[in-house]
Coordinates of C-alpha atoms in Angstrom, one line a residue:
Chain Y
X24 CA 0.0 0.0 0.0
X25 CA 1.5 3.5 -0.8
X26 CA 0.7 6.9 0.0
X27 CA -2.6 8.5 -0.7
X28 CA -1.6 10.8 -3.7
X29 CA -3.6 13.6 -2.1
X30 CA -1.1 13.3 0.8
X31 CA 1.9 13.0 -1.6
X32 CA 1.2 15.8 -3.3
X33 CA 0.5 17.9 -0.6
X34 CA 3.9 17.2 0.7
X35 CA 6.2 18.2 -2.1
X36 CA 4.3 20.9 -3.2
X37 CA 4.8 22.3 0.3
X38 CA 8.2 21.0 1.0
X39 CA 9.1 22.5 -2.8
X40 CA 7.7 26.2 -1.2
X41 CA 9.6 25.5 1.5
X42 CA 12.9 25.1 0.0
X43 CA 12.4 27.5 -3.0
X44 CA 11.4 30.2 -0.6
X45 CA 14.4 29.7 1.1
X46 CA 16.4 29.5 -1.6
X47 CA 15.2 32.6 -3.0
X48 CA 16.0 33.9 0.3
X49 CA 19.3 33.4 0.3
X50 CA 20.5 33.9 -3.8
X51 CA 19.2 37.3 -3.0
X52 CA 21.8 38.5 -0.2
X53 CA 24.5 35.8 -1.1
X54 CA 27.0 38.0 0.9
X55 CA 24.8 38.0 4.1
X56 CA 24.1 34.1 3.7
X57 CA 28.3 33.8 3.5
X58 CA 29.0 35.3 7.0
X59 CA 26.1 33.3 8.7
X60 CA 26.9 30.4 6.9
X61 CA 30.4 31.0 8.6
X62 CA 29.4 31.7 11.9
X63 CA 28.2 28.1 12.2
X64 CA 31.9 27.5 12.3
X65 CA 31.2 23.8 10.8
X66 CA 34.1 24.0 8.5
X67 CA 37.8 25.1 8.7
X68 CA 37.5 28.5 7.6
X69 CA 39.4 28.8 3.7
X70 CA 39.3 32.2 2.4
X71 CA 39.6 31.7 -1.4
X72 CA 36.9 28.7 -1.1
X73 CA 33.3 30.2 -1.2
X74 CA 31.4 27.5 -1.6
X75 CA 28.5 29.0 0.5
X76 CA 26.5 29.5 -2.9
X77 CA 26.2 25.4 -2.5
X78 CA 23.6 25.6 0.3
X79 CA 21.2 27.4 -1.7
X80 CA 21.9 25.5 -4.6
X81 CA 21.4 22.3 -3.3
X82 CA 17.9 24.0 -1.8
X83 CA 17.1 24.7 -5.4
X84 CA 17.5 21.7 -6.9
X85 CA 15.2 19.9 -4.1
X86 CA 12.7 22.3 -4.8
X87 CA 12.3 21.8 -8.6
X88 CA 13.4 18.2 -7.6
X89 CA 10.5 17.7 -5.6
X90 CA 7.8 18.5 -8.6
X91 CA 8.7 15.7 -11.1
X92 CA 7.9 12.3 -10.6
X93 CA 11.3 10.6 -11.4
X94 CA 13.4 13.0 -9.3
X95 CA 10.7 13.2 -6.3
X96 CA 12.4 10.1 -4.3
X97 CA 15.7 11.3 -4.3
X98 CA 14.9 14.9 -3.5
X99 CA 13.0 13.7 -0.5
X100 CA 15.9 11.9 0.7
X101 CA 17.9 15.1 0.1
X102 CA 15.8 17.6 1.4
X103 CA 15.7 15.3 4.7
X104 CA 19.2 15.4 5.0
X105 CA 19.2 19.0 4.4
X106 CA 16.8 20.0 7.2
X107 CA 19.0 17.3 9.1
X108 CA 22.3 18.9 8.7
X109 CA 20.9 22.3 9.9
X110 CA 19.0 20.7 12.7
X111 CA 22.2 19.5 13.6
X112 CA 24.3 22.6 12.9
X113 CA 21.9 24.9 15.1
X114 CA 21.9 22.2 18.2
X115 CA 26.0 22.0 17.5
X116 CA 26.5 25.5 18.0
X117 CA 23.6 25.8 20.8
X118 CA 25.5 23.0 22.6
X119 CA 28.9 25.1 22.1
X120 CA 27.2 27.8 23.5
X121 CA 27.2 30.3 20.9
X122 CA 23.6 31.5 21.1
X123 CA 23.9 34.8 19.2
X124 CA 24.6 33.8 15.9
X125 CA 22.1 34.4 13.4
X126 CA 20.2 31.5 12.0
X127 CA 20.7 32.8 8.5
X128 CA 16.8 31.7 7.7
X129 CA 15.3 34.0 6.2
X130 CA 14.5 37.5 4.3
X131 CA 18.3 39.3 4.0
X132 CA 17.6 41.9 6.8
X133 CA 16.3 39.7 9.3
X134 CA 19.0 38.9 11.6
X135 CA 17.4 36.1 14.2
X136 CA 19.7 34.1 16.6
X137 CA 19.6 30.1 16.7
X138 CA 17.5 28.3 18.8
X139 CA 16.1 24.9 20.1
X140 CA 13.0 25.3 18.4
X141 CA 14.0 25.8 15.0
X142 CA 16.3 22.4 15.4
X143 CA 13.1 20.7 17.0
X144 CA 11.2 22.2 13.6
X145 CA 13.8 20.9 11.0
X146 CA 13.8 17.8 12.9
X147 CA 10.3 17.5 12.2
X148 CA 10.4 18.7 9.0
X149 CA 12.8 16.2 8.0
X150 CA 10.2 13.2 9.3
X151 CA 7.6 14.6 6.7
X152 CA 9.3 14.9 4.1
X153 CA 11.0 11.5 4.7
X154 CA 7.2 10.5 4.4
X155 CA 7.3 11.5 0.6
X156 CA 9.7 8.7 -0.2
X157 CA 7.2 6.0 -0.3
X158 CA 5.5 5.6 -3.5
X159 CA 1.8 7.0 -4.5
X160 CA -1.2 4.3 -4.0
X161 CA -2.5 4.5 -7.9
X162 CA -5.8 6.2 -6.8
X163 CA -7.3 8.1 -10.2
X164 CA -7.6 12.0 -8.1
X165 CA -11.0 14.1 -9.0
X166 CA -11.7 17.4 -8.9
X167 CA -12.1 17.4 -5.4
X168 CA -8.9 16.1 -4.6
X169 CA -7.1 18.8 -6.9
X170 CA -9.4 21.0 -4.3
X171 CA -7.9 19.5 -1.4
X172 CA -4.6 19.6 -2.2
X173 CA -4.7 23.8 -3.4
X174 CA -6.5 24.7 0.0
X175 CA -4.3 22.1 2.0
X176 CA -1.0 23.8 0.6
X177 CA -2.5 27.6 1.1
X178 CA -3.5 26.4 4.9
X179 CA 0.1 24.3 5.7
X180 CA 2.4 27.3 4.7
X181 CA 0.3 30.1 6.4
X182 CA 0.6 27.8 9.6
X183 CA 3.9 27.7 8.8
X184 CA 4.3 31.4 8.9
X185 CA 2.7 31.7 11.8
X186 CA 4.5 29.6 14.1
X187 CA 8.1 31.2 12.4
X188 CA 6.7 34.7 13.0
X189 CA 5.2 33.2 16.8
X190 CA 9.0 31.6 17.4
X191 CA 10.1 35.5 16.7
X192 CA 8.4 37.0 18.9
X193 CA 8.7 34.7 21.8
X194 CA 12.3 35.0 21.2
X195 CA 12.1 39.5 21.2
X196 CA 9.9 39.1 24.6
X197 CA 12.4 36.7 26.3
X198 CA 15.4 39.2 25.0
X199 CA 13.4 42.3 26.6
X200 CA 13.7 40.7 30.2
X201 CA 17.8 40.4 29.6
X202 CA 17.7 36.7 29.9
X203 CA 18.0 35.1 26.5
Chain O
X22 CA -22.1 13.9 -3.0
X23 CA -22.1 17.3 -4.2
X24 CA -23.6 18.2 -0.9
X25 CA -20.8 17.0 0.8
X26 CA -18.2 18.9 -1.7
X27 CA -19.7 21.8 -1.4
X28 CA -19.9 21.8 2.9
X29 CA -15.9 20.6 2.5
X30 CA -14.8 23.2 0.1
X31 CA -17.1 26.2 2.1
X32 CA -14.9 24.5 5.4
X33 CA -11.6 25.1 3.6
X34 CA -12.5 28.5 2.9
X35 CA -13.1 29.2 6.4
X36 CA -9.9 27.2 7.9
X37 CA -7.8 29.5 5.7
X38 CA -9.7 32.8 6.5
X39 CA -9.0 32.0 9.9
X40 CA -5.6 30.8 9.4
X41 CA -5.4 34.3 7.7
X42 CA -6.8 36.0 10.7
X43 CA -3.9 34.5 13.3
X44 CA -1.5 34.9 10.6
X45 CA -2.7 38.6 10.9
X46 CA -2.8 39.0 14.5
X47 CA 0.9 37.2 15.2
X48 CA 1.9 39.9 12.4
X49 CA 0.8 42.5 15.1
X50 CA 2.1 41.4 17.9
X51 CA 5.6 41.2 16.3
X52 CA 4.4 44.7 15.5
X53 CA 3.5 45.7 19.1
X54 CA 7.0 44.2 20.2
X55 CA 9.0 46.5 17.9
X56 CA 7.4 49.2 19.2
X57 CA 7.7 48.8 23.3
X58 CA 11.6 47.6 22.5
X59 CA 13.9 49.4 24.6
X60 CA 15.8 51.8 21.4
X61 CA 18.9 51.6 23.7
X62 CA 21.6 49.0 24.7
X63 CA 20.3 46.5 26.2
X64 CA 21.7 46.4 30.0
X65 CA 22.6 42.7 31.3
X66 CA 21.7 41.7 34.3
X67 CA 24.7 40.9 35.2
X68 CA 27.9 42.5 35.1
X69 CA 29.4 46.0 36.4
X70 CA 27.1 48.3 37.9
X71 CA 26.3 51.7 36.1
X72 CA 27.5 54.9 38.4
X73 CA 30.5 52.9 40.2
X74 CA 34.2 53.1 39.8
X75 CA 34.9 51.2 36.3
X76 CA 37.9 48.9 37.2
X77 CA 41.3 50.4 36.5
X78 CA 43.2 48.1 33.5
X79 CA 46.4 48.9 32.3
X80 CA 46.7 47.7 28.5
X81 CA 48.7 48.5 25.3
X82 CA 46.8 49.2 22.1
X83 CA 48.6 47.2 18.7
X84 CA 50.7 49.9 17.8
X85 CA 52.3 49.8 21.7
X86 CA 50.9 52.7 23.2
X87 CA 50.1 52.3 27.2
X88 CA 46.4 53.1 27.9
X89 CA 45.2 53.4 31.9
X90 CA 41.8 52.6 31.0
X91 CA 39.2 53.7 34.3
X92 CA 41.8 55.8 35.3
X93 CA 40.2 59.4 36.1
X94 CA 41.6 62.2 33.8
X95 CA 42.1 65.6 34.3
X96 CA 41.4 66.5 30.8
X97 CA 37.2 65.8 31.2
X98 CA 37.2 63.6 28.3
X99 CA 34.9 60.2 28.6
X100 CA 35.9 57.0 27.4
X101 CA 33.5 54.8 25.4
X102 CA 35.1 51.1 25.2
X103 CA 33.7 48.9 22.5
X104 CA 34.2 45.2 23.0
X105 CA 34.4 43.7 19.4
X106 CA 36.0 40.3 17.6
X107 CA 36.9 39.2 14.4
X108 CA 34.8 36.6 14.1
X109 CA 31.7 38.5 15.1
X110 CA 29.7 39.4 12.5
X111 CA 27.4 42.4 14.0
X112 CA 30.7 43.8 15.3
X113 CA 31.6 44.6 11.6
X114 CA 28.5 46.0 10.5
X115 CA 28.6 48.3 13.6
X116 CA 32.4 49.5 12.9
X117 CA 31.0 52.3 10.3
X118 CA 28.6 53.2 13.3
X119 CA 31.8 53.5 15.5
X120 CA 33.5 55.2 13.3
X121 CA 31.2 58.3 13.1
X122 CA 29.8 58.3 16.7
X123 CA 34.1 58.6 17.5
X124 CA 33.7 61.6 14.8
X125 CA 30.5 62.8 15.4
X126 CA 31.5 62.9 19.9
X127 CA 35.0 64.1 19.4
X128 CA 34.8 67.0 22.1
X129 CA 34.3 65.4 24.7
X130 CA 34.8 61.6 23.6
X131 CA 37.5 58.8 23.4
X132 CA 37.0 55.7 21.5
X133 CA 39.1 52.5 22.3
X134 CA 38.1 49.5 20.4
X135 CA 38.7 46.3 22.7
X136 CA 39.3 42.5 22.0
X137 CA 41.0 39.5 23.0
X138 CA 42.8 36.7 21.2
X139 CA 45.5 35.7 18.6
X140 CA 47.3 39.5 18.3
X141 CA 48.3 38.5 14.2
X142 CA 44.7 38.0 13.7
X143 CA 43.0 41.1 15.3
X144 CA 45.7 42.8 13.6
X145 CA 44.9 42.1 10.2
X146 CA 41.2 42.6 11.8
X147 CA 42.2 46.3 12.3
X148 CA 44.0 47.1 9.0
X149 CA 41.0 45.1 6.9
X150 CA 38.5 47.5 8.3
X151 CA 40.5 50.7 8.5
X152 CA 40.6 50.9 12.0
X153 CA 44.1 52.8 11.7
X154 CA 43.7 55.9 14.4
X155 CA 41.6 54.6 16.6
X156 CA 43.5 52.7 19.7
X157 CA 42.6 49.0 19.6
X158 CA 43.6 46.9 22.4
X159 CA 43.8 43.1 22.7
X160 CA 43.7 42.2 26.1
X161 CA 41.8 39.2 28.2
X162 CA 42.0 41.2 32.2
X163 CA 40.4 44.0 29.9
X164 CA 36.8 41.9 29.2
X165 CA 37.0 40.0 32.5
X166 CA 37.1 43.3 34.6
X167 CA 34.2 44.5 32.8
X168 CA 32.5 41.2 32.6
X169 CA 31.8 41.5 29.1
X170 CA 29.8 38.1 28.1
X171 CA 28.4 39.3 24.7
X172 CA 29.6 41.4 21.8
X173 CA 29.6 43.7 20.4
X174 CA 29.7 45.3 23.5
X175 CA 30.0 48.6 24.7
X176 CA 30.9 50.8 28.2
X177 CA 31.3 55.0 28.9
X178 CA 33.0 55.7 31.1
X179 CA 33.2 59.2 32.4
X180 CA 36.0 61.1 33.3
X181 CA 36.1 61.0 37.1
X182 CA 36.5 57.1 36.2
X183 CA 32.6 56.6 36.9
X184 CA 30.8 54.0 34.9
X185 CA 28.6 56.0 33.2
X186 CA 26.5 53.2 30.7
X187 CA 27.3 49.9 29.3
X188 CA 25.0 47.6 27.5
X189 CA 25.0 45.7 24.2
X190 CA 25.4 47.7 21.2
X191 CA 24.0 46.2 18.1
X192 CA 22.8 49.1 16.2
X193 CA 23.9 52.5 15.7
X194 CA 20.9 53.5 17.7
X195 CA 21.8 51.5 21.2
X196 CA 25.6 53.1 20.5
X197 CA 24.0 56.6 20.5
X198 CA 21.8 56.1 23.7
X199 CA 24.9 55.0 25.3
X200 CA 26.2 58.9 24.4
X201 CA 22.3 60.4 25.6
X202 CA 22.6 58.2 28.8
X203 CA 26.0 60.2 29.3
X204 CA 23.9 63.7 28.4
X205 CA 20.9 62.7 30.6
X206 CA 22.7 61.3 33.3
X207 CA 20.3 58.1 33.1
X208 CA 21.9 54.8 33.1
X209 CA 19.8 52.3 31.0
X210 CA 16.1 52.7 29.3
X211 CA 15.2 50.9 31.7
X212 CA 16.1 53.3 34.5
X213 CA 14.6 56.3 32.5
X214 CA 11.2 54.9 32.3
X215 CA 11.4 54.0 35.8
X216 CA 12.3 57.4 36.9
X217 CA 9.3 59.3 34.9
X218 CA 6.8 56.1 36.1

């Protein structure tokens, strides 16, 4: 038995959002991307290497990855790893103790700090999207699937903007107090 | 059938209107936060307090001048020390900020850029940005006295020695309420409301 296709599609059209929006993101301030994504401190620092245009590259790809058939296995097991490797870069550098560094998530002039959350998020994240890897039960869709799946999208990424924007905030009140 | 389409699509429509709706009001709280956010430094609670003797450090700066930082002068000049690093991003984007507060303050203010570390790198730190002229120090007693656990970080002191403000600097706003809490005689934001509450 595979997945419902109403359920696969919902999942790589949001994941492909997902990853395009922040790939988009990041292509546009490539500069500010570079000194977050060297902040992290995950590799030994070689000046005449920038290969910090690879992240959003790599975001990119499982985007458009996502939307085909024949690529959407693989780009699932990518974008996984992906939201893996950050989960695990944000609780590496929590667990070092370097707390202010910014997440480099993103629009270009938001500057937010790492925290727990967002590596509990990716973590999660990653589990759906390793959902899409299991093939599509051949179930013919109708019009009210196609109906499902446009409202389902809209409704996942606006929850998903709230609970970033809700993460924000909680973070700003906590600074106020002088204990973040 | 069509009955039931019809009551599932007319629920999807209302899910996202009201998704739309909290979307909307977390929008305004961010909104409301902005607004009430102290527009100066950010005072630790911990650390030195404001309106006692800052501690008295001897350092060098990288070209080998001596510096008797907390010392009191008999000129009347303040000193504002800013704690930076190398490999602190916000630190860099606040340099330009630094550099024309030092300008903008020059009657009655001293800059003195601090740091700690490898002396090679902070070196070619200084030259990278320009930083030639204004007395950089790299000294480790220098952030433990003043208990400096974040950067960029900044602290005035006045010229009878006094702590005067201190607080984390990330913008060129919270630099220049460190200069009004000098020119109000207030220590933090925090103190000013307090006072007119």
């Amino acid at each position: 038995m595979g997945l419902d296709p109403v359920f696969g599609a919902l999942l790589a059209i949001c994941f492909a959002v997902l990853f395009a929006s922040a790939a988009v993101h990041k292509w546009r301030n490539l500069p500010s991307f570079e000194i977050a994504f060297s902040a992290y401190a995950l590799l030994p620092q070689i000046p005449t290497l920038h290969l910090t245009w690879l992240v959003p590259l790599c975001e990119t790809a499982v985007a458009v990855g996502l939307l085909a058939r024949a690529t959407r296995g693989v780009s699932a097991v990518a974008g996984a790893l992906l939201l893996l490797g950050y989960a695990g870069a944000i609780a590496l550098n929590l667990q070092r103790g370097r707390r202010d560094i910014a997440c480099g998530c993103g629009g270009p002039d938001q500057r937010r700090p790492i925290a727990g959350w967002m590596a509990w998020r990716n973590l999660l994240l990653a589990l759906l999207l390793g959902l899409a890897i299991f093939p599509w039960s051949g179930r013919a869709l109708t019009w009210m699937d196609g109906a499902t799946i446009a409202f389902g999208a809209a409704a996942a990424i606006v929850v998903y903007l709230c609970v970033d924007r809700l993460g924000e905030v909680s973070a700003r009140a906590r600074a106020l107090q002088g204990s973040a | 059938m069509t009955a039931l389409a019809i009551s599932n699509v007319l629920l999807w429509i209302a899910v996202l209107a009201l998704l739309l709706v909290v979307l909307a009001l977390v929008r305004q709280l961010g909104v409301l936060h902005e607004r009430i956010a102290p527009a100066g430094a950010l005072m630790l609670n911990r650390g030195l307090t404001v309106g006692e003797r800052a501690p008295m450090i001897d350092v060098e700066d990288l070209e080998g001048r001596p510096l008797r930082l907390g010392a009191p002068r008999e000129d009347g000049r303040s000193t504002l020390l800013v704690f930076v690093s190398p490999t602190c991003p916000v630190c860099k984007s606040l340099l330009p900020a630094i550099k024309s507060g030092r300008k903008d303050e020059k009657d009655w203010l001293d800059v003195v850029l601090a740091s700690d570390g490898d002396l090679a790198e902070q070196r070619r730190f200084a030259s990278e940005q320009g930083l030639d002229g204004v007395p950089y120090v790299v000294s480790t007693p220098l952030g433990l006295g003043y208990q400096v656990n974040r950067l960029p970080f900044a602290a005035l002191v006045d010229a009878a020695g006094v702590l005067r403000a201190r607080g984390l600097v990330n913008s060129r706003e919270h630099l220049e309420s460190l200069f009004e809490a000098q020119r109000l005689g207030v220590a933090s934001l925090q103190e000013y409301f307090a006072s007119r509450a």
